[in-house]
Amino acid sequence: MDQLQELIKDCSRRQKKGLHFILASVVIWALLLVIHLTHLSIEQKNLLTFCCSAILFPLAWALSRVLKIDFEGKGNPLTKAGIIFSVNQLLYILIAMWVFAAVPEKMLMVYAMIFGAHLMPFSWLYQSRSYMVFSIFIPIVTLIVGLFCQPAVLAALMLAIEIVFSLCLSHEVKQLSSMS
């Protein structure tokens, strides 16, 4: 058990608790806000939403270079768990694709709920209270807001949530660094 805890600490330190991915999501939600403020059709907005998702990994990689984060995490077997935690979201995106066709005006809500829920396993991987709280908070709040508000409002809310999440995660990373 001590060896597992050491691997978790190593992964958290070297990958700075995945901060580069959360910061990349801030950029993506900013883009989604801009998209959903346009006069494009909801179908076009939703298609562009999926297109914006494609920049997550390249953007996170670039941010990892700027922030001196070990993107690959070679040498730590828990990195593979992080990859699995990320890739499982691709399977859930199939639900958003169905909503894209069936109820297009609710696609961004479902997309946001999937994004939020997929964060939960990272609370274990990084021993992070922020991941746990936001993985529960995001799906609930986006369901409520998404049912009653326009997608642009939801995108603005998600942008704000992601900024707060980034700040909370940055605080956790600083605490982790000070413990070293």
Short mmCIF file of N, CA and C in Angstrom, two decimals:
data_model
loop_
_atom_site.label_atom_id
_atom_site.label_comp_id
_atom_site.label_asym_id
_atom_site.label_seq_id
_atom_site.Cartn_x
_atom_site.Cartn_y
_atom_site.Cartn_z
N MET A 1 0.82 -1.19 0.00
CA MET A 1 0.00 0.00 0.00
C MET A 1 0.87 1.26 0.00
N ASP A 2 1.99 1.22 0.71
CA ASP A 2 2.89 2.37 0.72
C ASP A 2 3.46 2.63 -0.67
N GLN A 3 3.72 1.56 -1.42
CA GLN A 3 4.25 1.71 -2.77
C GLN A 3 3.21 2.39 -3.67
N LEU A 4 1.95 2.01 -3.52
CA LEU A 4 0.88 2.63 -4.30
C LEU A 4 0.78 4.12 -3.97
N GLN A 5 0.85 4.45 -2.70
CA GLN A 5 0.79 5.87 -2.29
C GLN A 5 1.95 6.66 -2.87
N GLU A 6 3.12 6.06 -2.92
CA GLU A 6 4.28 6.73 -3.52
C GLU A 6 4.09 6.96 -5.02
N LEU A 7 3.51 5.95 -5.70
CA LEU A 7 3.23 6.11 -7.12
C LEU A 7 2.20 7.22 -7.36
N ILE A 8 1.19 7.30 -6.50
CA ILE A 8 0.18 8.36 -6.60
C ILE A 8 0.82 9.72 -6.39
N LYS A 9 1.66 9.85 -5.38
CA LYS A 9 2.35 11.12 -5.12
C LYS A 9 3.25 11.51 -6.28
N ASP A 10 3.95 10.53 -6.81
CA ASP A 10 4.84 10.78 -7.95
C ASP A 10 4.04 11.27 -9.16
N CYS A 11 2.95 10.60 -9.44
CA CYS A 11 2.10 10.97 -10.57
C CYS A 11 1.53 12.38 -10.36
N SER A 12 1.07 12.67 -9.16
CA SER A 12 0.51 13.98 -8.85
C SER A 12 1.55 15.08 -9.01
N ARG A 13 2.76 14.83 -8.54
CA ARG A 13 3.83 15.84 -8.63
C ARG A 13 4.28 16.05 -10.07
N ARG A 14 4.61 14.95 -10.75
CA ARG A 14 5.16 15.05 -12.10
C ARG A 14 4.14 15.61 -13.09
N GLN A 15 2.88 15.28 -12.89
CA GLN A 15 1.86 15.75 -13.82
C GLN A 15 1.06 16.93 -13.27
N LYS A 16 1.52 17.44 -12.15
CA LYS A 16 0.87 18.59 -11.50
C LYS A 16 -0.65 18.45 -11.51
N LYS A 17 -1.06 17.24 -11.12
CA LYS A 17 -2.47 16.89 -10.97
C LYS A 17 -3.29 17.17 -12.22
N GLY A 18 -2.65 17.09 -13.38
CA GLY A 18 -3.39 17.28 -14.64
C GLY A 18 -3.80 18.72 -14.91
N LEU A 19 -3.14 19.65 -14.26
CA LEU A 19 -3.49 21.07 -14.40
C LEU A 19 -3.48 21.51 -15.86
N HIS A 20 -2.55 20.99 -16.64
CA HIS A 20 -2.47 21.39 -18.05
C HIS A 20 -3.73 21.02 -18.82
N PHE A 21 -4.37 19.92 -18.47
CA PHE A 21 -5.62 19.54 -19.14
C PHE A 21 -6.77 20.45 -18.72
N ILE A 22 -6.81 20.80 -17.45
CA ILE A 22 -7.88 21.67 -16.98
C ILE A 22 -7.72 23.08 -17.56
N LEU A 23 -6.49 23.56 -17.65
CA LEU A 23 -6.26 24.86 -18.29
C LEU A 23 -6.62 24.81 -19.78
N ALA A 24 -6.34 23.70 -20.42
CA ALA A 24 -6.75 23.54 -21.83
C ALA A 24 -8.27 23.58 -21.94
N SER A 25 -8.95 23.01 -20.96
CA SER A 25 -10.41 23.03 -21.01
C SER A 25 -10.96 24.44 -20.80
N VAL A 26 -10.23 25.28 -20.09
CA VAL A 26 -10.63 26.69 -19.96
C VAL A 26 -10.65 27.33 -21.34
N VAL A 27 -9.61 27.09 -22.11
CA VAL A 27 -9.53 27.64 -23.47
C VAL A 27 -10.68 27.10 -24.32
N ILE A 28 -10.94 25.81 -24.21
CA ILE A 28 -12.00 25.20 -25.01
C ILE A 28 -13.36 25.77 -24.63
N TRP A 29 -13.63 25.91 -23.33
CA TRP A 29 -14.92 26.48 -22.93
C TRP A 29 -15.04 27.95 -23.35
N ALA A 30 -13.94 28.66 -23.39
CA ALA A 30 -13.98 30.04 -23.91
C ALA A 30 -14.37 30.03 -25.39
N LEU A 31 -13.78 29.10 -26.14
CA LEU A 31 -14.14 28.97 -27.56
C LEU A 31 -15.61 28.57 -27.71
N LEU A 32 -16.07 27.67 -26.87
CA LEU A 32 -17.47 27.24 -26.94
C LEU A 32 -18.41 28.39 -26.61
N LEU A 33 -18.03 29.24 -25.69
CA LEU A 33 -18.84 30.41 -25.38
C LEU A 33 -18.95 31.30 -26.62
N VAL A 34 -17.83 31.57 -27.26
CA VAL A 34 -17.84 32.40 -28.47
C VAL A 34 -18.74 31.76 -29.53
N ILE A 35 -18.59 30.47 -29.74
CA ILE A 35 -19.39 29.76 -30.73
C ILE A 35 -20.89 29.90 -30.43
N HIS A 36 -21.25 29.71 -29.17
CA HIS A 36 -22.67 29.72 -28.80
C HIS A 36 -23.25 31.12 -28.68
N LEU A 37 -22.41 32.13 -28.81
CA LEU A 37 -22.89 33.52 -28.87
C LEU A 37 -23.15 33.97 -30.31
N THR A 38 -22.76 33.15 -31.27
CA THR A 38 -22.93 33.51 -32.68
C THR A 38 -24.38 33.27 -33.13
N HIS A 39 -24.66 33.67 -34.35
CA HIS A 39 -25.99 33.47 -34.93
C HIS A 39 -26.05 32.23 -35.81
N LEU A 40 -25.09 31.33 -35.64
CA LEU A 40 -25.10 30.07 -36.39
C LEU A 40 -26.28 29.22 -35.92
N SER A 41 -26.65 28.24 -36.72
CA SER A 41 -27.71 27.31 -36.30
C SER A 41 -27.18 26.45 -35.15
N ILE A 42 -28.10 25.88 -34.38
CA ILE A 42 -27.68 25.03 -33.26
C ILE A 42 -26.90 23.82 -33.75
N GLU A 43 -27.24 23.31 -34.92
CA GLU A 43 -26.50 22.18 -35.48
C GLU A 43 -25.06 22.58 -35.79
N GLN A 44 -24.87 23.76 -36.36
CA GLN A 44 -23.52 24.24 -36.66
C GLN A 44 -22.73 24.49 -35.37
N LYS A 45 -23.39 25.07 -34.39
CA LYS A 45 -22.73 25.31 -33.10
C LYS A 45 -22.29 23.99 -32.46
N ASN A 46 -23.18 22.99 -32.53
CA ASN A 46 -22.86 21.69 -31.94
C ASN A 46 -21.72 21.00 -32.68
N LEU A 47 -21.72 21.11 -33.99
CA LEU A 47 -20.63 20.52 -34.77
C LEU A 47 -19.30 21.19 -34.41
N LEU A 48 -19.32 22.51 -34.28
CA LEU A 48 -18.10 23.22 -33.88
C LEU A 48 -17.68 22.88 -32.45
N THR A 49 -18.66 22.57 -31.60
CA THR A 49 -18.35 22.12 -30.24
C THR A 49 -17.52 20.85 -30.29
N PHE A 50 -17.94 19.88 -31.10
CA PHE A 50 -17.16 18.66 -31.25
C PHE A 50 -15.78 18.95 -31.83
N CYS A 51 -15.71 19.86 -32.79
CA CYS A 51 -14.42 20.22 -33.39
C CYS A 51 -13.47 20.81 -32.34
N CYS A 52 -13.99 21.63 -31.45
CA CYS A 52 -13.15 22.22 -30.40
C CYS A 52 -12.57 21.17 -29.48
N SER A 53 -13.29 20.07 -29.30
CA SER A 53 -12.79 18.99 -28.45
C SER A 53 -11.49 18.42 -28.98
N ALA A 54 -11.31 18.48 -30.27
CA ALA A 54 -10.14 17.88 -30.91
C ALA A 54 -8.84 18.57 -30.52
N ILE A 55 -8.92 19.79 -30.04
CA ILE A 55 -7.68 20.51 -29.69
C ILE A 55 -7.23 20.26 -28.25
N LEU A 56 -8.00 19.50 -27.49
CA LEU A 56 -7.67 19.29 -26.07
C LEU A 56 -6.26 18.73 -25.88
N PHE A 57 -5.94 17.62 -26.50
CA PHE A 57 -4.63 16.99 -26.27
C PHE A 57 -3.48 17.85 -26.79
N PRO A 58 -3.55 18.39 -28.01
CA PRO A 58 -2.44 19.25 -28.44
C PRO A 58 -2.27 20.49 -27.55
N LEU A 59 -3.38 21.06 -27.13
CA LEU A 59 -3.31 22.24 -26.27
C LEU A 59 -2.75 21.87 -24.89
N ALA A 60 -3.18 20.75 -24.33
CA ALA A 60 -2.66 20.30 -23.03
C ALA A 60 -1.17 19.99 -23.15
N TRP A 61 -0.76 19.40 -24.27
CA TRP A 61 0.66 19.12 -24.48
C TRP A 61 1.46 20.43 -24.50
N ALA A 62 0.98 21.42 -25.24
CA ALA A 62 1.67 22.72 -25.30
C ALA A 62 1.74 23.37 -23.92
N LEU A 63 0.64 23.32 -23.19
CA LEU A 63 0.64 23.89 -21.84
C LEU A 63 1.58 23.13 -20.90
N SER A 64 1.69 21.83 -21.10
CA SER A 64 2.61 21.05 -20.26
C SER A 64 4.05 21.50 -20.48
N ARG A 65 4.38 21.88 -21.69
CA ARG A 65 5.73 22.38 -21.99
C ARG A 65 5.97 23.72 -21.30
N VAL A 66 5.00 24.61 -21.38
CA VAL A 66 5.12 25.93 -20.76
C VAL A 66 5.20 25.82 -19.24
N LEU A 67 4.39 24.92 -18.66
CA LEU A 67 4.31 24.79 -17.21
C LEU A 67 5.29 23.76 -16.63
N LYS A 68 6.13 23.19 -17.51
CA LYS A 68 7.11 22.19 -17.10
C LYS A 68 6.45 20.99 -16.39
N ILE A 69 5.47 20.44 -17.08
CA ILE A 69 4.73 19.29 -16.58
C ILE A 69 5.13 18.09 -17.43
N ASP A 70 5.36 16.95 -16.76
CA ASP A 70 5.70 15.71 -17.44
C ASP A 70 4.44 15.16 -18.10
N PHE A 71 4.27 15.43 -19.38
CA PHE A 71 3.05 15.06 -20.10
C PHE A 71 2.89 13.54 -20.19
N GLU A 72 3.96 12.84 -20.44
CA GLU A 72 3.88 11.40 -20.67
C GLU A 72 3.93 10.58 -19.39
N GLY A 73 4.60 11.07 -18.37
CA GLY A 73 4.67 10.34 -17.11
C GLY A 73 5.30 8.97 -17.22
N LYS A 74 6.29 8.84 -18.09
CA LYS A 74 6.95 7.54 -18.27
C LYS A 74 7.58 7.10 -16.95
N GLY A 75 7.55 5.81 -16.74
CA GLY A 75 8.15 5.25 -15.53
C GLY A 75 7.17 5.07 -14.40
N ASN A 76 5.98 5.65 -14.52
CA ASN A 76 4.98 5.48 -13.48
C ASN A 76 3.80 4.72 -14.09
N PRO A 77 3.54 3.50 -13.60
CA PRO A 77 2.47 2.68 -14.19
C PRO A 77 1.08 3.31 -14.02
N LEU A 78 0.92 4.24 -13.10
CA LEU A 78 -0.39 4.87 -12.92
C LEU A 78 -0.74 5.83 -14.06
N THR A 79 0.26 6.20 -14.85
CA THR A 79 -0.01 7.04 -16.02
C THR A 79 -0.99 6.34 -16.95
N LYS A 80 -0.86 5.03 -17.07
CA LYS A 80 -1.78 4.26 -17.92
C LYS A 80 -3.21 4.37 -17.39
N ALA A 81 -3.37 4.40 -16.07
CA ALA A 81 -4.71 4.57 -15.49
C ALA A 81 -5.27 5.93 -15.89
N GLY A 82 -4.45 6.97 -15.85
CA GLY A 82 -4.90 8.30 -16.25
C GLY A 82 -5.34 8.33 -17.70
N ILE A 83 -4.64 7.60 -18.54
CA ILE A 83 -5.02 7.52 -19.97
C ILE A 83 -6.36 6.83 -20.11
N ILE A 84 -6.55 5.74 -19.37
CA ILE A 84 -7.83 5.03 -19.41
C ILE A 84 -8.96 5.92 -18.91
N PHE A 85 -8.70 6.67 -17.83
CA PHE A 85 -9.71 7.58 -17.29
C PHE A 85 -10.10 8.64 -18.32
N SER A 86 -9.15 9.05 -19.13
CA SER A 86 -9.42 10.06 -20.16
C SER A 86 -10.14 9.46 -21.36
N VAL A 87 -9.68 8.31 -21.79
CA VAL A 87 -10.23 7.69 -22.99
C VAL A 87 -11.67 7.23 -22.77
N ASN A 88 -12.03 6.88 -21.54
CA ASN A 88 -13.41 6.43 -21.33
C ASN A 88 -14.41 7.52 -21.68
N GLN A 89 -13.99 8.77 -21.61
CA GLN A 89 -14.87 9.87 -21.97
C GLN A 89 -15.27 9.77 -23.45
N LEU A 90 -14.40 9.24 -24.28
CA LEU A 90 -14.72 9.09 -25.69
C LEU A 90 -15.95 8.21 -25.90
N LEU A 91 -16.08 7.19 -25.05
CA LEU A 91 -17.26 6.33 -25.15
C LEU A 91 -18.53 7.09 -24.78
N TYR A 92 -18.44 7.95 -23.79
CA TYR A 92 -19.61 8.72 -23.36
C TYR A 92 -19.99 9.79 -24.37
N ILE A 93 -19.03 10.22 -25.16
CA ILE A 93 -19.32 11.22 -26.19
C ILE A 93 -20.33 10.67 -27.19
N LEU A 94 -20.42 9.35 -27.30
CA LEU A 94 -21.45 8.75 -28.17
C LEU A 94 -22.85 9.18 -27.72
N ILE A 95 -23.03 9.36 -26.42
CA ILE A 95 -24.32 9.84 -25.91
C ILE A 95 -24.57 11.25 -26.41
N ALA A 96 -23.54 12.10 -26.34
CA ALA A 96 -23.68 13.47 -26.84
C ALA A 96 -23.95 13.49 -28.33
N MET A 97 -23.37 12.55 -29.06
CA MET A 97 -23.62 12.47 -30.50
C MET A 97 -25.08 12.11 -30.79
N TRP A 98 -25.64 11.24 -29.97
CA TRP A 98 -27.05 10.92 -30.12
C TRP A 98 -27.91 12.15 -29.84
N VAL A 99 -27.58 12.87 -28.77
CA VAL A 99 -28.32 14.08 -28.41
C VAL A 99 -28.19 15.12 -29.53
N PHE A 100 -27.02 15.17 -30.15
CA PHE A 100 -26.77 16.07 -31.29
C PHE A 100 -27.89 15.92 -32.33
N ALA A 101 -28.30 14.69 -32.60
CA ALA A 101 -29.34 14.44 -33.59
C ALA A 101 -30.75 14.50 -33.01
N ALA A 102 -30.92 13.99 -31.80
CA ALA A 102 -32.26 13.85 -31.22
C ALA A 102 -32.78 15.13 -30.56
N VAL A 103 -31.93 15.80 -29.79
CA VAL A 103 -32.34 17.00 -29.06
C VAL A 103 -31.17 18.01 -29.13
N PRO A 104 -30.93 18.58 -30.29
CA PRO A 104 -29.72 19.39 -30.49
C PRO A 104 -29.57 20.56 -29.51
N GLU A 105 -30.67 21.13 -29.06
CA GLU A 105 -30.56 22.27 -28.15
C GLU A 105 -30.07 21.88 -26.76
N LYS A 106 -30.00 20.57 -26.47
CA LYS A 106 -29.52 20.09 -25.16
C LYS A 106 -28.15 19.41 -25.26
N MET A 107 -27.56 19.42 -26.44
CA MET A 107 -26.29 18.73 -26.64
C MET A 107 -25.17 19.31 -25.77
N LEU A 108 -25.07 20.62 -25.67
CA LEU A 108 -24.00 21.21 -24.87
C LEU A 108 -24.17 20.85 -23.39
N MET A 109 -25.40 20.76 -22.93
CA MET A 109 -25.66 20.36 -21.54
C MET A 109 -25.12 18.95 -21.30
N VAL A 110 -25.45 18.04 -22.19
CA VAL A 110 -24.99 16.65 -22.04
C VAL A 110 -23.47 16.59 -22.14
N TYR A 111 -22.91 17.33 -23.07
CA TYR A 111 -21.45 17.41 -23.24
C TYR A 111 -20.79 17.88 -21.93
N ALA A 112 -21.35 18.92 -21.31
CA ALA A 112 -20.80 19.44 -20.05
C ALA A 112 -20.94 18.43 -18.92
N MET A 113 -22.07 17.73 -18.88
CA MET A 113 -22.27 16.72 -17.84
C MET A 113 -21.27 15.59 -17.98
N ILE A 114 -21.02 15.16 -19.22
CA ILE A 114 -20.04 14.11 -19.46
C ILE A 114 -18.66 14.59 -19.05
N PHE A 115 -18.32 15.82 -19.43
CA PHE A 115 -17.02 16.36 -19.05
C PHE A 115 -16.86 16.33 -17.53
N GLY A 116 -17.84 16.84 -16.82
CA GLY A 116 -17.73 16.91 -15.36
C GLY A 116 -17.63 15.54 -14.72
N ALA A 117 -18.49 14.62 -15.14
CA ALA A 117 -18.51 13.29 -14.53
C ALA A 117 -17.22 12.52 -14.78
N HIS A 118 -16.58 12.75 -15.92
CA HIS A 118 -15.36 11.99 -16.23
C HIS A 118 -14.20 12.38 -15.31
N LEU A 119 -14.34 13.46 -14.56
CA LEU A 119 -13.27 13.91 -13.66
C LEU A 119 -13.14 13.06 -12.40
N MET A 120 -14.18 12.34 -12.04
CA MET A 120 -14.18 11.64 -10.75
C MET A 120 -13.00 10.69 -10.54
N PRO A 121 -12.65 9.82 -11.49
CA PRO A 121 -11.53 8.91 -11.22
C PRO A 121 -10.21 9.65 -10.96
N PHE A 122 -10.09 10.86 -11.47
CA PHE A 122 -8.86 11.62 -11.23
C PHE A 122 -8.75 12.07 -9.77
N SER A 123 -9.87 12.09 -9.07
CA SER A 123 -9.81 12.43 -7.63
C SER A 123 -9.01 11.37 -6.89
N TRP A 124 -9.12 10.12 -7.34
CA TRP A 124 -8.31 9.06 -6.74
C TRP A 124 -6.88 9.12 -7.24
N LEU A 125 -6.71 9.25 -8.56
CA LEU A 125 -5.38 9.23 -9.15
C LEU A 125 -4.49 10.32 -8.58
N TYR A 126 -5.06 11.50 -8.37
CA TYR A 126 -4.27 12.64 -7.87
C TYR A 126 -4.54 12.95 -6.40
N GLN A 127 -5.36 12.11 -5.75
CA GLN A 127 -5.73 12.35 -4.35
C GLN A 127 -6.16 13.81 -4.20
N SER A 128 -7.17 14.17 -4.98
CA SER A 128 -7.57 15.56 -5.12
C SER A 128 -9.02 15.80 -4.71
N ARG A 129 -9.19 16.64 -3.73
CA ARG A 129 -10.53 17.05 -3.31
C ARG A 129 -11.20 17.88 -4.41
N SER A 130 -10.41 18.68 -5.12
CA SER A 130 -10.97 19.52 -6.19
C SER A 130 -11.61 18.67 -7.28
N TYR A 131 -10.91 17.63 -7.72
CA TYR A 131 -11.49 16.76 -8.73
C TYR A 131 -12.79 16.12 -8.23
N MET A 132 -12.81 15.68 -6.99
CA MET A 132 -14.01 15.05 -6.45
C MET A 132 -15.18 16.03 -6.42
N VAL A 133 -14.94 17.20 -5.87
CA VAL A 133 -16.01 18.20 -5.74
C VAL A 133 -16.54 18.61 -7.12
N PHE A 134 -15.64 18.94 -8.03
CA PHE A 134 -16.08 19.41 -9.34
C PHE A 134 -16.70 18.30 -10.18
N SER A 135 -16.28 17.05 -9.96
CA SER A 135 -16.87 15.93 -10.72
C SER A 135 -18.33 15.70 -10.34
N ILE A 136 -18.71 16.10 -9.16
CA ILE A 136 -20.10 16.00 -8.70
C ILE A 136 -20.86 17.29 -9.02
N PHE A 137 -20.23 18.41 -8.75
CA PHE A 137 -20.84 19.72 -8.91
C PHE A 137 -21.20 20.01 -10.38
N ILE A 138 -20.27 19.76 -11.28
CA ILE A 138 -20.48 20.11 -12.69
C ILE A 138 -21.70 19.41 -13.30
N PRO A 139 -21.84 18.10 -13.21
CA PRO A 139 -23.02 17.48 -13.82
C PRO A 139 -24.35 17.97 -13.23
N ILE A 140 -24.38 18.17 -11.93
CA ILE A 140 -25.63 18.62 -11.30
C ILE A 140 -25.99 20.04 -11.74
N VAL A 141 -25.02 20.93 -11.65
CA VAL A 141 -25.28 22.33 -12.01
C VAL A 141 -25.56 22.48 -13.50
N THR A 142 -24.82 21.76 -14.33
CA THR A 142 -25.07 21.89 -15.77
C THR A 142 -26.41 21.29 -16.17
N LEU A 143 -26.87 20.27 -15.47
CA LEU A 143 -28.21 19.74 -15.73
C LEU A 143 -29.25 20.81 -15.42
N ILE A 144 -29.15 21.42 -14.27
CA ILE A 144 -30.13 22.43 -13.87
C ILE A 144 -30.10 23.64 -14.81
N VAL A 145 -28.91 24.17 -15.03
CA VAL A 145 -28.79 25.35 -15.90
C VAL A 145 -29.14 25.00 -17.34
N GLY A 146 -28.69 23.84 -17.79
CA GLY A 146 -28.95 23.42 -19.17
C GLY A 146 -30.42 23.19 -19.48
N LEU A 147 -31.18 22.80 -18.48
CA LEU A 147 -32.62 22.60 -18.69
C LEU A 147 -33.37 23.91 -18.86
N PHE A 148 -32.89 24.96 -18.21
CA PHE A 148 -33.65 26.21 -18.16
C PHE A 148 -33.02 27.39 -18.90
N CYS A 149 -31.79 27.25 -19.35
CA CYS A 149 -31.10 28.39 -19.97
C CYS A 149 -30.59 28.02 -21.37
N GLN A 150 -30.26 29.05 -22.11
CA GLN A 150 -29.68 28.88 -23.43
C GLN A 150 -28.27 28.28 -23.33
N PRO A 151 -27.82 27.57 -24.36
CA PRO A 151 -26.47 26.99 -24.33
C PRO A 151 -25.35 28.02 -24.08
N ALA A 152 -25.51 29.24 -24.55
CA ALA A 152 -24.47 30.26 -24.32
C ALA A 152 -24.32 30.56 -22.83
N VAL A 153 -25.42 30.54 -22.10
CA VAL A 153 -25.36 30.75 -20.65
C VAL A 153 -24.61 29.59 -20.00
N LEU A 154 -24.92 28.39 -20.46
CA LEU A 154 -24.23 27.21 -19.94
C LEU A 154 -22.74 27.26 -20.24
N ALA A 155 -22.38 27.67 -21.45
CA ALA A 155 -20.96 27.78 -21.82
C ALA A 155 -20.26 28.81 -20.94
N ALA A 156 -20.92 29.93 -20.67
CA ALA A 156 -20.34 30.96 -19.79
C ALA A 156 -20.16 30.42 -18.38
N LEU A 157 -21.15 29.69 -17.90
CA LEU A 157 -21.05 29.09 -16.57
C LEU A 157 -19.90 28.09 -16.53
N MET A 158 -19.79 27.25 -17.54
CA MET A 158 -18.70 26.27 -17.58
C MET A 158 -17.34 26.95 -17.62
N LEU A 159 -17.24 28.02 -18.36
CA LEU A 159 -15.98 28.77 -18.40
C LEU A 159 -15.63 29.26 -17.00
N ALA A 160 -16.59 29.84 -16.31
CA ALA A 160 -16.36 30.32 -14.94
C ALA A 160 -15.99 29.17 -14.00
N ILE A 161 -16.70 28.06 -14.11
CA ILE A 161 -16.42 26.89 -13.27
C ILE A 161 -15.01 26.38 -13.53
N GLU A 162 -14.62 26.29 -14.79
CA GLU A 162 -13.29 25.79 -15.14
C GLU A 162 -12.19 26.72 -14.63
N ILE A 163 -12.44 28.01 -14.63
CA ILE A 163 -11.45 28.95 -14.09
C ILE A 163 -11.30 28.72 -12.58
N VAL A 164 -12.42 28.59 -11.89
CA VAL A 164 -12.37 28.34 -10.44
C VAL A 164 -11.70 26.99 -10.16
N PHE A 165 -12.04 25.98 -10.95
CA PHE A 165 -11.43 24.66 -10.81
C PHE A 165 -9.92 24.76 -11.00
N SER A 166 -9.50 25.49 -12.00
CA SER A 166 -8.05 25.68 -12.25
C SER A 166 -7.36 26.33 -11.07
N LEU A 167 -8.01 27.32 -10.48
CA LEU A 167 -7.43 27.99 -9.32
C LEU A 167 -7.34 27.04 -8.13
N CYS A 168 -8.38 26.26 -7.90
CA CYS A 168 -8.36 25.27 -6.81
C CYS A 168 -7.27 24.24 -7.03
N LEU A 169 -7.16 23.77 -8.26
CA LEU A 169 -6.15 22.78 -8.60
C LEU A 169 -4.74 23.37 -8.46
N SER A 170 -4.57 24.61 -8.87
CA SER A 170 -3.27 25.29 -8.71
C SER A 170 -2.88 25.36 -7.25
N HIS A 171 -3.86 25.63 -6.41
CA HIS A 171 -3.60 25.67 -4.96
C HIS A 171 -3.16 24.30 -4.45
N GLU A 172 -3.82 23.24 -4.91
CA GLU A 172 -3.43 21.88 -4.52
C GLU A 172 -2.02 21.56 -4.99
N VAL A 173 -1.68 21.98 -6.21
CA VAL A 173 -0.34 21.72 -6.75
C VAL A 173 0.70 22.46 -5.92
N LYS A 174 0.42 23.70 -5.52
CA LYS A 174 1.36 24.46 -4.68
C LYS A 174 1.54 23.78 -3.34
N GLN A 175 0.45 23.29 -2.77
CA GLN A 175 0.55 22.57 -1.49
C GLN A 175 1.39 21.32 -1.65
N LEU A 176 1.20 20.61 -2.74
CA LEU A 176 1.96 19.40 -3.00
C LEU A 176 3.45 19.72 -3.15
N SER A 177 3.76 20.82 -3.85
CA SER A 177 5.15 21.22 -4.04
C SER A 177 5.80 21.63 -2.73
N SER A 178 5.04 22.27 -1.87
CA SER A 178 5.61 22.71 -0.59
C SER A 178 5.85 21.55 0.37
N MET A 179 5.17 20.43 0.14
CA MET A 179 5.35 19.25 0.98
C MET A 179 6.58 18.45 0.57
N SER A 180 7.11 18.73 -0.61
CA SER A 180 8.26 17.96 -1.12
C SER A 180 9.54 18.32 -0.40
#
